[in-house]
Amino acid sequence: MLTIVIAGGTDGIGRQLALQLIRNGERVIIIGRSSEKGEDLRREAAQLNGEDRFLFLQADLSLVSENIRIVNEVNRRVHHIDQLILCAQDQKFSKVYRETKEGLEHHFALYYLSRFILSFKFQEQLKRSLAPLIINVCAPGVKEDIEWNDLQLQTQGPFNSIKAIMHGSGLNNLLGVALAQSSADTNIKYLLYNPGAVRTKGATEAFDNILIKLLVKLIYKIIGLPVQKAVEPILHFIKKPPEDSLTAYKQNKKLDIGQIIPNKNQSKRLLQLTLDLIKRKHGEFNIN
């Protein structure tokens, strides 16, 4: 029985994975913001005779302090983690630059910084597994230049949440490199995974404008995968992790790491900038 942590597991891909893993007999720890959705998921786990293998932990993963708290909470409850799956994302379209109460741009904090903290802080727990794996559900293959002087897109003209998410995917690519380098002497594997267009509620309900919403739903009906189908490749990787320390896939297609991350040395720069940012907001932060 595997112990699998899913960050952002009460909706969409994370939720579907949680239920399927319960069916498969695995132990699942779900981290999410909504206690109500967590309770709904617990009831479904109980219907699958998996309540004893299900744990929901409430946390706002857009906050540095909450990520660190939840790592400590998981560490108190389990001896090791076999796999960490990172799904948390806010797909709601917005032109408003919104900061968390810690003073960080919301999408940057949730889509990149949370993944950074959990990836590094769960390393010790993952090292105790025979075949540890981190799956970062983001968008490898999407080309996006890094705004090195403005990682949170504070001064890049009118704010756009789509731009913020695309930029976050570029940051997550480099996070994969940094984690793989940090784990070079371990057996931790890191997988950057792009599920493509998936018919989740978050994706199809992202826009408030009714006409745009109807158009998006039509497009996703044509090109989007149902969630049950979209998680099949992830379930395959859970069962059979990649052999390389860092891999990237778009659905079932393996991507060339050298093409999607042409300058791996930039990961060191991003690592240092991220550590400096966390220390300014939260105090000392060690990744070893």
PDB file of C-alpha atoms in Angstrom:
ATOM      1  CA  MET A   1       0.000   0.000   0.000  1.00  0.00           C
ATOM      2  CA  LEU A   2       1.400   3.365  -1.072  1.00  0.00           C
ATOM      3  CA  THR A   3       1.081   6.560   0.967  1.00  0.00           C
ATOM      4  CA  ILE A   4       0.269   9.355  -1.453  1.00  0.00           C
ATOM      5  CA  VAL A   5      -0.132  13.060  -0.671  1.00  0.00           C
ATOM      6  CA  ILE A   6      -2.247  15.117  -3.074  1.00  0.00           C
ATOM      7  CA  ALA A   7      -2.064  18.905  -2.782  1.00  0.00           C
ATOM      8  CA  GLY A   8      -5.204  20.374  -4.294  1.00  0.00           C
ATOM      9  CA  GLY A   9      -7.143  17.137  -4.084  1.00  0.00           C
ATOM     10  CA  THR A  10     -10.757  18.213  -3.556  1.00  0.00           C
ATOM     11  CA  ASP A  11     -11.498  19.267  -7.157  1.00  0.00           C
ATOM     12  CA  GLY A  12     -10.783  18.208 -10.710  1.00  0.00           C
ATOM     13  CA  ILE A  13      -7.797  16.001 -11.409  1.00  0.00           C
ATOM     14  CA  GLY A  14      -6.720  15.787  -7.763  1.00  0.00           C
ATOM     15  CA  ARG A  15     -10.159  14.645  -6.654  1.00  0.00           C
ATOM     16  CA  GLN A  16     -10.463  12.022  -9.379  1.00  0.00           C
ATOM     17  CA  LEU A  17      -7.005  10.699  -8.542  1.00  0.00           C
ATOM     18  CA  ALA A  18      -7.878  10.480  -4.854  1.00  0.00           C
ATOM     19  CA  LEU A  19     -10.975   8.389  -5.491  1.00  0.00           C
ATOM     20  CA  GLN A  20      -9.242   6.079  -7.936  1.00  0.00           C
ATOM     21  CA  LEU A  21      -6.308   5.564  -5.580  1.00  0.00           C
ATOM     22  CA  ILE A  22      -8.712   4.707  -2.761  1.00  0.00           C
ATOM     23  CA  ARG A  23     -10.315   2.135  -5.079  1.00  0.00           C
ATOM     24  CA  ASN A  24      -6.850   0.756  -5.778  1.00  0.00           C
ATOM     25  CA  GLY A  25      -6.176   0.225  -2.079  1.00  0.00           C
ATOM     26  CA  GLU A  26      -3.708   3.063  -1.517  1.00  0.00           C
ATOM     27  CA  ARG A  27      -3.535   5.416   1.447  1.00  0.00           C
ATOM     28  CA  VAL A  28      -4.320   8.986   0.429  1.00  0.00           C
ATOM     29  CA  ILE A  29      -3.715  12.280   2.248  1.00  0.00           C
ATOM     30  CA  ILE A  30      -5.609  15.169   0.678  1.00  0.00           C
ATOM     31  CA  ILE A  31      -4.666  18.812   1.244  1.00  0.00           C
ATOM     32  CA  GLY A  32      -7.268  21.403   0.285  1.00  0.00           C
ATOM     33  CA  ARG A  33      -8.799  24.704   1.299  1.00  0.00           C
ATOM     34  CA  SER A  34     -12.446  23.690   1.614  1.00  0.00           C
ATOM     35  CA  SER A  35     -13.403  21.622   4.656  1.00  0.00           C
ATOM     36  CA  GLU A  36     -16.826  21.040   3.097  1.00  0.00           C
ATOM     37  CA  LYS A  37     -15.315  19.524  -0.037  1.00  0.00           C
ATOM     38  CA  GLY A  38     -12.943  17.503   2.123  1.00  0.00           C
ATOM     39  CA  GLU A  39     -15.910  16.056   4.021  1.00  0.00           C
ATOM     40  CA  ASP A  40     -17.699  15.236   0.755  1.00  0.00           C
ATOM     41  CA  LEU A  41     -14.604  13.375  -0.389  1.00  0.00           C
ATOM     42  CA  ARG A  42     -14.376  11.527   2.932  1.00  0.00           C
ATOM     43  CA  ARG A  43     -17.949  10.308   2.501  1.00  0.00           C
ATOM     44  CA  GLU A  44     -17.144   9.037  -0.983  1.00  0.00           C
ATOM     45  CA  ALA A  45     -14.033   7.287   0.364  1.00  0.00           C
ATOM     46  CA  ALA A  46     -16.230   5.634   2.992  1.00  0.00           C
ATOM     47  CA  GLN A  47     -18.584   4.374   0.282  1.00  0.00           C
ATOM     48  CA  LEU A  48     -15.533   2.762  -1.335  1.00  0.00           C
ATOM     49  CA  ASN A  49     -14.611   1.100   1.988  1.00  0.00           C
ATOM     50  CA  GLY A  50     -11.539   3.301   2.146  1.00  0.00           C
ATOM     51  CA  GLU A  51     -12.262   5.698   5.016  1.00  0.00           C
ATOM     52  CA  ASP A  52      -9.449   4.168   7.083  1.00  0.00           C
ATOM     53  CA  ARG A  53      -7.033   4.971   4.221  1.00  0.00           C
ATOM     54  CA  PHE A  54      -8.233   8.535   3.704  1.00  0.00           C
ATOM     55  CA  LEU A  55      -7.154  11.709   5.481  1.00  0.00           C
ATOM     56  CA  PHE A  56      -8.138  15.289   4.670  1.00  0.00           C
ATOM     57  CA  LEU A  57      -6.045  18.200   5.952  1.00  0.00           C
ATOM     58  CA  GLN A  58      -7.401  21.717   5.528  1.00  0.00           C
ATOM     59  CA  ALA A  59      -4.942  24.395   4.422  1.00  0.00           C
ATOM     60  CA  ASP A  60      -4.736  27.518   2.280  1.00  0.00           C
ATOM     61  CA  LEU A  61      -1.792  26.559   0.087  1.00  0.00           C
ATOM     62  CA  SER A  62      -1.404  30.108  -1.217  1.00  0.00           C
ATOM     63  CA  LEU A  63       0.207  30.949   2.137  1.00  0.00           C
ATOM     64  CA  VAL A  64       3.829  30.108   2.915  1.00  0.00           C
ATOM     65  CA  SER A  65       2.991  29.624   6.580  1.00  0.00           C
ATOM     66  CA  GLU A  66       0.222  27.142   5.754  1.00  0.00           C
ATOM     67  CA  ASN A  67       2.480  25.070   3.506  1.00  0.00           C
ATOM     68  CA  ILE A  68       5.064  24.790   6.258  1.00  0.00           C
ATOM     69  CA  ARG A  69       2.374  23.987   8.831  1.00  0.00           C
ATOM     70  CA  ILE A  70       0.905  21.242   6.687  1.00  0.00           C
ATOM     71  CA  VAL A  71       4.332  19.667   6.081  1.00  0.00           C
ATOM     72  CA  ASN A  72       4.820  19.465   9.840  1.00  0.00           C
ATOM     73  CA  GLU A  73       1.314  18.037  10.259  1.00  0.00           C
ATOM     74  CA  VAL A  74       1.898  15.291   7.683  1.00  0.00           C
ATOM     75  CA  ASN A  75       5.301  14.505   9.191  1.00  0.00           C
ATOM     76  CA  ARG A  76       3.665  13.946  12.564  1.00  0.00           C
ATOM     77  CA  ARG A  77       1.150  11.522  11.096  1.00  0.00           C
ATOM     78  CA  VAL A  78       3.184   9.329   8.740  1.00  0.00           C
ATOM     79  CA  HIS A  79       6.693   7.889   8.715  1.00  0.00           C
ATOM     80  CA  HIS A  80       7.188   8.173   4.973  1.00  0.00           C
ATOM     81  CA  ILE A  81       5.588   9.373   1.746  1.00  0.00           C
ATOM     82  CA  ASP A  82       5.779   7.304  -1.414  1.00  0.00           C
ATOM     83  CA  GLN A  83       4.441   9.920  -3.793  1.00  0.00           C
ATOM     84  CA  LEU A  84       3.574  13.616  -3.786  1.00  0.00           C
ATOM     85  CA  ILE A  85       1.138  14.923  -6.390  1.00  0.00           C
ATOM     86  CA  LEU A  86       0.889  18.699  -6.836  1.00  0.00           C
ATOM     87  CA  CYS A  87      -2.410  19.846  -8.360  1.00  0.00           C
ATOM     88  CA  ALA A  88      -3.414  23.050  -6.545  1.00  0.00           C
ATOM     89  CA  GLN A  89      -4.364  25.826  -8.958  1.00  0.00           C
ATOM     90  CA  ASP A  90      -6.879  28.650  -9.273  1.00  0.00           C
ATOM     91  CA  GLN A  91      -8.202  28.676 -12.833  1.00  0.00           C
ATOM     92  CA  LYS A  92     -10.659  31.539 -12.332  1.00  0.00           C
ATOM     93  CA  PHE A  93      -9.936  34.235 -14.907  1.00  0.00           C
ATOM     94  CA  SER A  94      -9.146  37.644 -13.491  1.00  0.00           C
ATOM     95  CA  LYS A  95      -7.653  40.946 -14.589  1.00  0.00           C
ATOM     96  CA  VAL A  96      -7.194  42.003 -10.973  1.00  0.00           C
ATOM     97  CA  TYR A  97      -3.794  41.695  -9.331  1.00  0.00           C
ATOM     98  CA  ARG A  98      -4.582  40.001  -6.023  1.00  0.00           C
ATOM     99  CA  GLU A  99      -2.202  39.481  -3.124  1.00  0.00           C
ATOM    100  CA  THR A 100      -2.402  36.989  -0.290  1.00  0.00           C
ATOM    101  CA  LYS A 101      -2.338  38.258   3.284  1.00  0.00           C
ATOM    102  CA  GLU A 102       1.406  37.538   3.212  1.00  0.00           C
ATOM    103  CA  GLY A 103       1.830  40.052   0.383  1.00  0.00           C
ATOM    104  CA  LEU A 104       2.415  37.620  -2.503  1.00  0.00           C
ATOM    105  CA  GLU A 105       0.608  37.494  -5.848  1.00  0.00           C
ATOM    106  CA  HIS A 106      -2.057  34.802  -5.478  1.00  0.00           C
ATOM    107  CA  HIS A 107      -1.267  32.671  -8.565  1.00  0.00           C
ATOM    108  CA  PHE A 108       2.485  32.855  -8.008  1.00  0.00           C
ATOM    109  CA  ALA A 109       1.999  31.760  -4.398  1.00  0.00           C
ATOM    110  CA  LEU A 110      -0.423  28.906  -5.125  1.00  0.00           C
ATOM    111  CA  TYR A 111       0.816  27.583  -8.463  1.00  0.00           C
ATOM    112  CA  TYR A 112       4.568  27.907  -7.967  1.00  0.00           C
ATOM    113  CA  LEU A 113       5.612  28.756  -4.414  1.00  0.00           C
ATOM    114  CA  SER A 114       3.455  26.081  -2.769  1.00  0.00           C
ATOM    115  CA  ARG A 115       4.877  23.470  -5.141  1.00  0.00           C
ATOM    116  CA  PHE A 116       8.388  24.676  -4.328  1.00  0.00           C
ATOM    117  CA  ILE A 117       7.891  24.404  -0.560  1.00  0.00           C
ATOM    118  CA  LEU A 118       6.156  21.025  -0.623  1.00  0.00           C
ATOM    119  CA  SER A 119       8.645  19.541  -3.108  1.00  0.00           C
ATOM    120  CA  PHE A 120      11.649  20.425  -0.985  1.00  0.00           C
ATOM    121  CA  LYS A 121      10.162  20.074   2.490  1.00  0.00           C
ATOM    122  CA  PHE A 122       8.807  16.561   1.863  1.00  0.00           C
ATOM    123  CA  GLN A 123      12.172  15.288   0.622  1.00  0.00           C
ATOM    124  CA  GLU A 124      13.077  13.556   3.879  1.00  0.00           C
ATOM    125  CA  GLN A 125       9.750  11.736   3.978  1.00  0.00           C
ATOM    126  CA  LEU A 126      10.125  10.738   0.329  1.00  0.00           C
ATOM    127  CA  LYS A 127      13.656   9.422   0.844  1.00  0.00           C
ATOM    128  CA  ARG A 128      12.225   6.761   3.157  1.00  0.00           C
ATOM    129  CA  SER A 129      10.224   5.287   0.275  1.00  0.00           C
ATOM    130  CA  LEU A 130      11.565   2.546  -1.969  1.00  0.00           C
ATOM    131  CA  ALA A 131      10.420   4.374  -5.126  1.00  0.00           C
ATOM    132  CA  PRO A 132       9.573   8.013  -4.330  1.00  0.00           C
ATOM    133  CA  LEU A 133       7.952  10.171  -6.974  1.00  0.00           C
ATOM    134  CA  ILE A 134       6.798  13.790  -7.223  1.00  0.00           C
ATOM    135  CA  ILE A 135       4.273  14.614  -9.947  1.00  0.00           C
ATOM    136  CA  ASN A 136       3.893  18.322 -10.644  1.00  0.00           C
ATOM    137  CA  VAL A 137       0.690  18.831 -12.655  1.00  0.00           C
ATOM    138  CA  CYS A 138       1.511  22.014 -14.563  1.00  0.00           C
ATOM    139  CA  ALA A 139       2.135  22.738 -18.257  1.00  0.00           C
ATOM    140  CA  PRO A 140       5.557  21.618 -19.507  1.00  0.00           C
ATOM    141  CA  GLY A 141       5.831  22.294 -23.207  1.00  0.00           C
ATOM    142  CA  VAL A 142       4.279  25.746 -22.944  1.00  0.00           C
ATOM    143  CA  LYS A 143       6.934  28.307 -23.889  1.00  0.00           C
ATOM    144  CA  GLU A 144       7.107  31.205 -21.464  1.00  0.00           C
ATOM    145  CA  ASP A 145      10.028  33.547 -20.773  1.00  0.00           C
ATOM    146  CA  ILE A 146      10.838  34.135 -17.120  1.00  0.00           C
ATOM    147  CA  GLU A 147      10.462  37.715 -15.887  1.00  0.00           C
ATOM    148  CA  TRP A 148      13.557  37.617 -13.700  1.00  0.00           C
ATOM    149  CA  ASN A 149      13.159  41.118 -12.320  1.00  0.00           C
ATOM    150  CA  ASP A 150       9.461  40.643 -11.597  1.00  0.00           C
ATOM    151  CA  LEU A 151       8.643  37.023 -10.736  1.00  0.00           C
ATOM    152  CA  GLN A 152       5.197  38.019  -9.450  1.00  0.00           C
ATOM    153  CA  LEU A 153       4.320  40.126 -12.535  1.00  0.00           C
ATOM    154  CA  GLN A 154       3.705  43.207 -10.452  1.00  0.00           C
ATOM    155  CA  THR A 155       4.898  45.669 -13.098  1.00  0.00           C
ATOM    156  CA  GLN A 156       4.215  43.884 -16.386  1.00  0.00           C
ATOM    157  CA  GLY A 157       1.365  46.103 -17.525  1.00  0.00           C
ATOM    158  CA  PRO A 158      -2.304  45.150 -17.078  1.00  0.00           C
ATOM    159  CA  PHE A 159      -2.522  41.987 -14.976  1.00  0.00           C
ATOM    160  CA  ASN A 160      -3.965  38.839 -16.507  1.00  0.00           C
ATOM    161  CA  SER A 161      -4.370  35.585 -14.580  1.00  0.00           C
ATOM    162  CA  ILE A 162      -3.763  33.499 -17.719  1.00  0.00           C
ATOM    163  CA  LYS A 163      -0.393  35.212 -18.145  1.00  0.00           C
ATOM    164  CA  ALA A 164       0.335  34.553 -14.454  1.00  0.00           C
ATOM    165  CA  ILE A 165      -0.459  30.842 -14.834  1.00  0.00           C
ATOM    166  CA  MET A 166       1.642  30.531 -18.004  1.00  0.00           C
ATOM    167  CA  HIS A 167       4.525  32.275 -16.241  1.00  0.00           C
ATOM    168  CA  GLY A 168       4.068  29.924 -13.298  1.00  0.00           C
ATOM    169  CA  SER A 169       4.447  26.947 -15.612  1.00  0.00           C
ATOM    170  CA  GLY A 170       7.831  28.264 -16.695  1.00  0.00           C
ATOM    171  CA  LEU A 171       8.820  28.588 -13.046  1.00  0.00           C
ATOM    172  CA  ASN A 172       7.644  25.041 -12.362  1.00  0.00           C
ATOM    173  CA  ASN A 173       9.841  23.728 -15.173  1.00  0.00           C
ATOM    174  CA  LEU A 174      12.891  25.174 -13.449  1.00  0.00           C
ATOM    175  CA  LEU A 175      11.639  23.910 -10.104  1.00  0.00           C
ATOM    176  CA  GLY A 176      11.783  20.400 -11.551  1.00  0.00           C
ATOM    177  CA  VAL A 177      15.427  20.923 -12.493  1.00  0.00           C
ATOM    178  CA  ALA A 178      16.288  22.336  -9.057  1.00  0.00           C
ATOM    179  CA  LEU A 179      14.620  19.454  -7.226  1.00  0.00           C
ATOM    180  CA  ALA A 180      16.260  16.848  -9.467  1.00  0.00           C
ATOM    181  CA  GLN A 181      19.656  18.420  -8.808  1.00  0.00           C
ATOM    182  CA  SER A 182      18.993  18.614  -5.077  1.00  0.00           C
ATOM    183  CA  SER A 183      17.938  14.948  -5.040  1.00  0.00           C
ATOM    184  CA  ALA A 184      20.819  13.738  -7.216  1.00  0.00           C
ATOM    185  CA  ASP A 185      22.096  11.394  -4.510  1.00  0.00           C
ATOM    186  CA  THR A 186      18.625   9.980  -3.784  1.00  0.00           C
ATOM    187  CA  ASN A 187      16.124   7.912  -5.746  1.00  0.00           C
ATOM    188  CA  ILE A 188      13.449  10.655  -5.844  1.00  0.00           C
ATOM    189  CA  LYS A 189      11.998  11.066  -9.339  1.00  0.00           C
ATOM    190  CA  TYR A 190      10.373  14.327 -10.486  1.00  0.00           C
ATOM    191  CA  LEU A 191       7.742  14.358 -13.230  1.00  0.00           C
ATOM    192  CA  LEU A 192       6.434  17.534 -14.874  1.00  0.00           C
ATOM    193  CA  TYR A 193       3.027  16.592 -16.257  1.00  0.00           C
ATOM    194  CA  ASN A 194       0.775  18.500 -18.658  1.00  0.00           C
ATOM    195  CA  PRO A 195      -2.724  16.957 -18.777  1.00  0.00           C
ATOM    196  CA  GLY A 196      -3.790  19.135 -21.712  1.00  0.00           C
ATOM    197  CA  ALA A 197      -7.377  20.356 -21.926  1.00  0.00           C
ATOM    198  CA  VAL A 198      -9.490  18.632 -19.274  1.00  0.00           C
ATOM    199  CA  ARG A 199     -13.218  19.122 -18.645  1.00  0.00           C
ATOM    200  CA  THR A 200     -12.916  20.128 -15.015  1.00  0.00           C
ATOM    201  CA  LYS A 201     -15.355  22.557 -13.451  1.00  0.00           C
ATOM    202  CA  GLY A 202     -12.476  24.937 -12.781  1.00  0.00           C
ATOM    203  CA  ALA A 203     -11.586  25.088 -16.473  1.00  0.00           C
ATOM    204  CA  THR A 204     -15.106  25.297 -17.907  1.00  0.00           C
ATOM    205  CA  GLU A 205     -16.311  27.806 -15.292  1.00  0.00           C
ATOM    206  CA  ALA A 206     -13.208  30.014 -15.374  1.00  0.00           C
ATOM    207  CA  PHE A 207     -14.911  32.999 -17.046  1.00  0.00           C
ATOM    208  CA  ASP A 208     -17.797  35.058 -15.658  1.00  0.00           C
ATOM    209  CA  ASN A 209     -18.854  36.411 -19.050  1.00  0.00           C
ATOM    210  CA  ILE A 210     -21.704  34.126 -20.112  1.00  0.00           C
ATOM    211  CA  LEU A 211     -20.852  34.143 -23.832  1.00  0.00           C
ATOM    212  CA  ILE A 212     -17.198  33.358 -23.217  1.00  0.00           C
ATOM    213  CA  LYS A 213     -18.196  30.676 -20.712  1.00  0.00           C
ATOM    214  CA  LEU A 214     -20.474  28.997 -23.281  1.00  0.00           C
ATOM    215  CA  LEU A 215     -17.723  29.179 -25.911  1.00  0.00           C
ATOM    216  CA  VAL A 216     -15.165  27.652 -23.530  1.00  0.00           C
ATOM    217  CA  LYS A 217     -17.559  24.835 -22.636  1.00  0.00           C
ATOM    218  CA  LEU A 218     -18.101  24.128 -26.340  1.00  0.00           C
ATOM    219  CA  ILE A 219     -14.366  24.090 -27.032  1.00  0.00           C
ATOM    220  CA  TYR A 220     -13.688  21.784 -24.088  1.00  0.00           C
ATOM    221  CA  LYS A 221     -16.518  19.510 -25.200  1.00  0.00           C
ATOM    222  CA  ILE A 222     -14.734  19.145 -28.536  1.00  0.00           C
ATOM    223  CA  ILE A 223     -11.069  18.964 -27.515  1.00  0.00           C
ATOM    224  CA  GLY A 224     -11.135  18.390 -23.759  1.00  0.00           C
ATOM    225  CA  LEU A 225     -10.743  15.054 -22.032  1.00  0.00           C
ATOM    226  CA  PRO A 226     -13.155  13.916 -19.330  1.00  0.00           C
ATOM    227  CA  VAL A 227     -11.420  13.892 -15.961  1.00  0.00           C
ATOM    228  CA  GLN A 228     -11.632  10.100 -15.685  1.00  0.00           C
ATOM    229  CA  LYS A 229      -9.679   9.773 -18.948  1.00  0.00           C
ATOM    230  CA  ALA A 230      -7.226  12.562 -18.157  1.00  0.00           C
ATOM    231  CA  VAL A 231      -5.931  10.874 -14.998  1.00  0.00           C
ATOM    232  CA  GLU A 232      -5.123   7.544 -16.684  1.00  0.00           C
ATOM    233  CA  PRO A 233      -1.518   8.494 -17.612  1.00  0.00           C
ATOM    234  CA  ILE A 234      -0.931   9.791 -14.077  1.00  0.00           C
ATOM    235  CA  LEU A 235      -2.197   6.519 -12.618  1.00  0.00           C
ATOM    236  CA  HIS A 236       0.233   4.712 -14.915  1.00  0.00           C
ATOM    237  CA  PHE A 237       3.153   6.780 -13.597  1.00  0.00           C
ATOM    238  CA  ILE A 238       2.039   6.180 -10.030  1.00  0.00           C
ATOM    239  CA  LYS A 239       2.166   2.452 -10.688  1.00  0.00           C
ATOM    240  CA  LYS A 240       5.373   2.610 -12.722  1.00  0.00           C
ATOM    241  CA  PRO A 241       7.461   5.769 -12.017  1.00  0.00           C
ATOM    242  CA  PRO A 242       9.838   7.036 -14.724  1.00  0.00           C
ATOM    243  CA  GLU A 243      13.442   5.890 -14.456  1.00  0.00           C
ATOM    244  CA  ASP A 244      15.065   9.289 -15.056  1.00  0.00           C
ATOM    245  CA  SER A 245      15.436  11.793 -12.235  1.00  0.00           C
ATOM    246  CA  LEU A 246      13.518  14.427 -14.250  1.00  0.00           C
ATOM    247  CA  THR A 247      10.971  13.759 -16.977  1.00  0.00           C
ATOM    248  CA  ALA A 248       8.206  15.737 -18.662  1.00  0.00           C
ATOM    249  CA  TYR A 249       5.073  14.519 -20.396  1.00  0.00           C
ATOM    250  CA  LYS A 250       2.119  16.042 -22.165  1.00  0.00           C
ATOM    251  CA  GLN A 251      -0.532  13.387 -21.687  1.00  0.00           C
ATOM    252  CA  ASN A 252       1.114  10.198 -23.017  1.00  0.00           C
ATOM    253  CA  LYS A 253       3.785  12.003 -25.035  1.00  0.00           C
ATOM    254  CA  LYS A 254       7.241  12.271 -23.512  1.00  0.00           C
ATOM    255  CA  LEU A 255       8.775  15.721 -23.973  1.00  0.00           C
ATOM    256  CA  ASP A 256      12.413  16.570 -24.567  1.00  0.00           C
ATOM    257  CA  ILE A 257      13.713  18.184 -21.372  1.00  0.00           C
ATOM    258  CA  GLY A 258      16.413  19.977 -23.345  1.00  0.00           C
ATOM    259  CA  GLN A 259      13.784  21.645 -25.529  1.00  0.00           C
ATOM    260  CA  ILE A 260      11.346  22.691 -22.830  1.00  0.00           C
ATOM    261  CA  ILE A 261      14.119  23.811 -20.463  1.00  0.00           C
ATOM    262  CA  PRO A 262      16.934  25.001 -22.765  1.00  0.00           C
ATOM    263  CA  ASN A 263      18.938  26.634 -19.970  1.00  0.00           C
ATOM    264  CA  LYS A 264      18.942  24.403 -16.903  1.00  0.00           C
ATOM    265  CA  ASN A 265      21.474  26.651 -15.176  1.00  0.00           C
ATOM    266  CA  GLN A 266      18.690  29.194 -14.676  1.00  0.00           C
ATOM    267  CA  SER A 267      17.252  26.863 -12.034  1.00  0.00           C
ATOM    268  CA  LYS A 268      20.022  27.901  -9.629  1.00  0.00           C
ATOM    269  CA  ARG A 269      19.108  31.556 -10.084  1.00  0.00           C
ATOM    270  CA  LEU A 270      15.420  30.840  -9.475  1.00  0.00           C
ATOM    271  CA  LEU A 271      16.244  28.682  -6.465  1.00  0.00           C
ATOM    272  CA  GLN A 272      18.151  31.502  -4.800  1.00  0.00           C
ATOM    273  CA  LEU A 273      15.535  34.143  -5.642  1.00  0.00           C
ATOM    274  CA  THR A 274      12.795  31.916  -4.232  1.00  0.00           C
ATOM    275  CA  LEU A 275      14.691  31.166  -1.037  1.00  0.00           C
ATOM    276  CA  ASP A 276      15.382  34.876  -0.538  1.00  0.00           C
ATOM    277  CA  LEU A 277      11.693  35.670  -1.042  1.00  0.00           C
ATOM    278  CA  ILE A 278      10.529  33.024   1.440  1.00  0.00           C
ATOM    279  CA  LYS A 279      13.045  34.211   4.033  1.00  0.00           C
ATOM    280  CA  ARG A 280      11.810  37.802   3.676  1.00  0.00           C
ATOM    281  CA  LYS A 281       8.209  36.723   4.151  1.00  0.00           C
ATOM    282  CA  HIS A 282       8.554  33.887   6.638  1.00  0.00           C
ATOM    283  CA  GLY A 283      12.051  33.867   8.083  1.00  0.00           C
ATOM    284  CA  GLU A 284      14.732  31.191   7.789  1.00  0.00           C
ATOM    285  CA  PHE A 285      13.907  28.440   5.314  1.00  0.00           C
ATOM    286  CA  ASN A 286      16.190  25.463   4.779  1.00  0.00           C
ATOM    287  CA  ILE A 287      15.830  22.933   1.976  1.00  0.00           C
ATOM    288  CA  ASN A 288      18.446  20.409   3.091  1.00  0.00           C
TER     289      ASN A 288
END
